[in-house]
């Protein structure tokens, strides 16, 4: 039962009790039920606004996903383990966190250093050939 229906039920109870609207108690009950009716109406309006906003936010989220796909590309490659992966990654063992991680070759700076994507520690490479960095 909605709040509006509950207020309507209370109004019906009040009328069924034959409370005199001119008495002090009758005026009080009538004012309370009128106030509850206004509150129920406001709640109903807020619920409708909330549903509209929820739909709008969902549309914005979908649009943002499209923009992210356009800006960052649709390839969600986070590793070099996939055979279909066309990224330029190498898998190494990080000496700091002791985890095997994939490093994008483009992330290695001119000094042969990049950060571990897992722990953020600097990993140094000895660059033998520009196409094949090796871990020091």
CSV table of C-alpha atoms in Angstrom, one decimal:
chain,number,residue,atom,x,y,z
A,1,UNK,CA,0.0,0.0,0.0
A,2,UNK,CA,1.4,3.4,-1.0
A,3,UNK,CA,1.7,6.4,1.3
A,4,UNK,CA,-1.2,8.1,-0.6
A,5,UNK,CA,-3.4,5.1,-0.1
A,6,UNK,CA,-2.6,5.0,3.6
A,7,UNK,CA,-3.5,8.6,4.0
A,8,UNK,CA,-6.7,8.0,2.1
A,9,UNK,CA,-7.5,5.2,4.5
A,10,UNK,CA,-6.8,7.4,7.5
A,11,UNK,CA,-9.1,10.1,6.1
A,12,UNK,CA,-11.8,7.4,5.6
A,13,UNK,CA,-11.4,6.3,9.2
A,14,UNK,CA,-11.7,9.8,10.5
A,15,UNK,CA,-14.9,10.4,8.5
A,16,UNK,CA,-16.2,7.0,9.6
A,17,UNK,CA,-15.8,8.0,13.3
A,18,UNK,CA,-18.0,11.0,12.8
A,19,UNK,CA,-15.6,13.3,14.4
A,20,UNK,CA,-17.0,16.8,14.5
A,21,UNK,CA,-14.8,19.1,12.3
A,22,UNK,CA,-15.7,22.0,14.5
A,23,UNK,CA,-14.4,20.5,17.7
A,24,UNK,CA,-10.8,20.9,18.8
A,25,UNK,CA,-10.0,17.3,18.2
A,26,UNK,CA,-11.7,17.3,14.8
A,27,UNK,CA,-9.7,20.3,13.7
A,28,UNK,CA,-6.5,18.7,14.9
A,29,UNK,CA,-7.2,15.4,13.1
A,30,UNK,CA,-8.3,17.1,9.9
A,31,UNK,CA,-5.1,19.2,9.9
A,32,UNK,CA,-3.0,16.2,10.5
A,33,UNK,CA,-4.6,14.2,7.7
A,34,UNK,CA,-4.3,17.2,5.3
A,35,UNK,CA,-0.6,17.5,6.2
A,36,UNK,CA,-0.1,13.8,5.6
A,37,UNK,CA,-1.8,14.1,2.3
A,38,UNK,CA,0.5,16.9,1.2
A,39,UNK,CA,3.5,14.9,2.4
A,40,UNK,CA,2.3,11.9,0.4
A,41,UNK,CA,1.9,14.0,-2.7
A,42,UNK,CA,5.4,15.4,-2.3
A,43,UNK,CA,6.8,11.9,-1.9
A,44,UNK,CA,5.0,10.7,-5.0
A,45,UNK,CA,6.4,13.7,-7.0
A,46,UNK,CA,9.9,12.9,-5.6
A,47,UNK,CA,9.6,9.2,-6.6
A,48,UNK,CA,8.7,10.2,-10.2
A,49,UNK,CA,11.6,12.7,-10.3
A,50,UNK,CA,14.0,10.0,-9.0
A,51,UNK,CA,12.9,7.6,-11.7
A,52,UNK,CA,13.4,10.2,-14.3
A,53,UNK,CA,16.8,11.0,-13.0
A,54,UNK,CA,17.8,7.3,-12.8
A,55,UNK,CA,16.8,6.9,-16.4
A,56,UNK,CA,18.8,10.0,-17.3
A,57,UNK,CA,21.9,8.9,-15.4
A,58,UNK,CA,21.7,5.5,-17.1
A,59,UNK,CA,21.6,7.2,-20.5
A,60,UNK,CA,24.6,9.4,-19.5
A,61,UNK,CA,26.5,6.3,-18.4
A,62,UNK,CA,25.9,4.6,-21.7
A,63,UNK,CA,26.9,7.7,-23.6
A,64,UNK,CA,30.1,8.0,-21.5
A,65,UNK,CA,30.9,4.4,-22.3
A,66,UNK,CA,30.6,5.3,-26.0
A,67,UNK,CA,32.9,8.3,-25.5
A,68,UNK,CA,35.4,6.2,-23.6
A,69,UNK,CA,35.4,3.6,-26.4
A,70,UNK,CA,36.0,6.3,-28.9
A,71,UNK,CA,38.7,8.1,-26.9
A,72,UNK,CA,40.6,5.1,-25.5
A,73,UNK,CA,39.7,2.6,-28.1
A,74,UNK,CA,37.7,-0.5,-27.8
A,75,UNK,CA,40.6,-2.8,-27.1
A,76,UNK,CA,40.5,-3.7,-23.4
A,77,UNK,CA,43.8,-5.5,-23.5
A,78,UNK,CA,45.3,-5.6,-20.0
A,79,UNK,CA,47.7,-8.4,-20.6
A,80,UNK,CA,50.0,-9.9,-23.2
A,81,UNK,CA,48.9,-13.5,-22.4
A,82,UNK,CA,46.1,-13.6,-25.0
A,83,UNK,CA,47.1,-15.0,-28.4
A,84,UNK,CA,44.8,-12.6,-30.2
A,85,UNK,CA,46.3,-9.6,-28.4
A,86,UNK,CA,48.0,-7.1,-30.7
A,87,UNK,CA,49.5,-4.9,-28.1
A,88,UNK,CA,53.3,-4.5,-27.7
A,89,UNK,CA,53.7,-6.0,-24.2
A,90,UNK,CA,56.2,-8.2,-22.5
A,91,UNK,CA,55.6,-10.4,-19.4
A,92,UNK,CA,58.2,-10.0,-16.7
A,93,UNK,CA,58.7,-10.9,-13.0
A,94,UNK,CA,58.7,-7.8,-10.8
A,95,UNK,CA,61.4,-8.1,-8.2
A,96,UNK,CA,59.6,-5.7,-5.8
A,97,UNK,CA,56.2,-7.4,-5.6
A,98,UNK,CA,57.3,-10.8,-6.8
A,99,UNK,CA,54.4,-10.9,-9.3
A,100,UNK,CA,54.4,-11.7,-13.0
A,101,UNK,CA,53.2,-8.5,-14.8
A,102,UNK,CA,52.7,-7.3,-18.4
A,103,UNK,CA,54.6,-4.2,-19.4
A,104,UNK,CA,53.7,-2.2,-22.4
A,105,UNK,CA,56.9,-1.5,-24.3
A,106,UNK,CA,55.7,2.0,-25.0
A,107,UNK,CA,55.8,2.7,-21.2
A,108,UNK,CA,59.6,2.1,-21.0
A,109,UNK,CA,61.3,5.5,-21.0
A,110,UNK,CA,64.6,6.4,-22.7
A,111,UNK,CA,66.6,5.3,-19.7
A,112,UNK,CA,65.1,1.9,-19.8
A,113,UNK,CA,62.9,2.4,-16.7
A,114,UNK,CA,59.1,1.8,-16.2
A,115,UNK,CA,56.8,1.3,-13.3
A,116,UNK,CA,55.3,-2.0,-12.3
A,117,UNK,CA,51.6,-1.8,-12.9
A,118,UNK,CA,51.0,-3.9,-9.8
A,119,UNK,CA,53.1,-2.2,-7.1
A,120,UNK,CA,54.4,1.0,-8.8
A,121,UNK,CA,58.1,0.2,-8.2
A,122,UNK,CA,60.6,1.2,-10.9
A,123,UNK,CA,61.8,-1.7,-13.1
A,124,UNK,CA,65.0,-1.2,-15.0
A,125,UNK,CA,65.6,-2.7,-18.4
A,126,UNK,CA,68.9,-3.1,-20.3
A,127,UNK,CA,68.0,-2.1,-23.8
A,128,UNK,CA,70.0,-4.3,-26.2
A,129,UNK,CA,67.9,-3.6,-29.3
A,130,UNK,CA,65.1,-1.1,-29.5
A,131,UNK,CA,62.6,-3.9,-30.2
A,132,UNK,CA,63.7,-6.2,-27.4
A,133,UNK,CA,64.2,-4.7,-23.9
A,134,UNK,CA,65.4,-7.1,-21.3
A,135,UNK,CA,65.1,-7.0,-17.5
A,136,UNK,CA,68.3,-6.1,-15.6
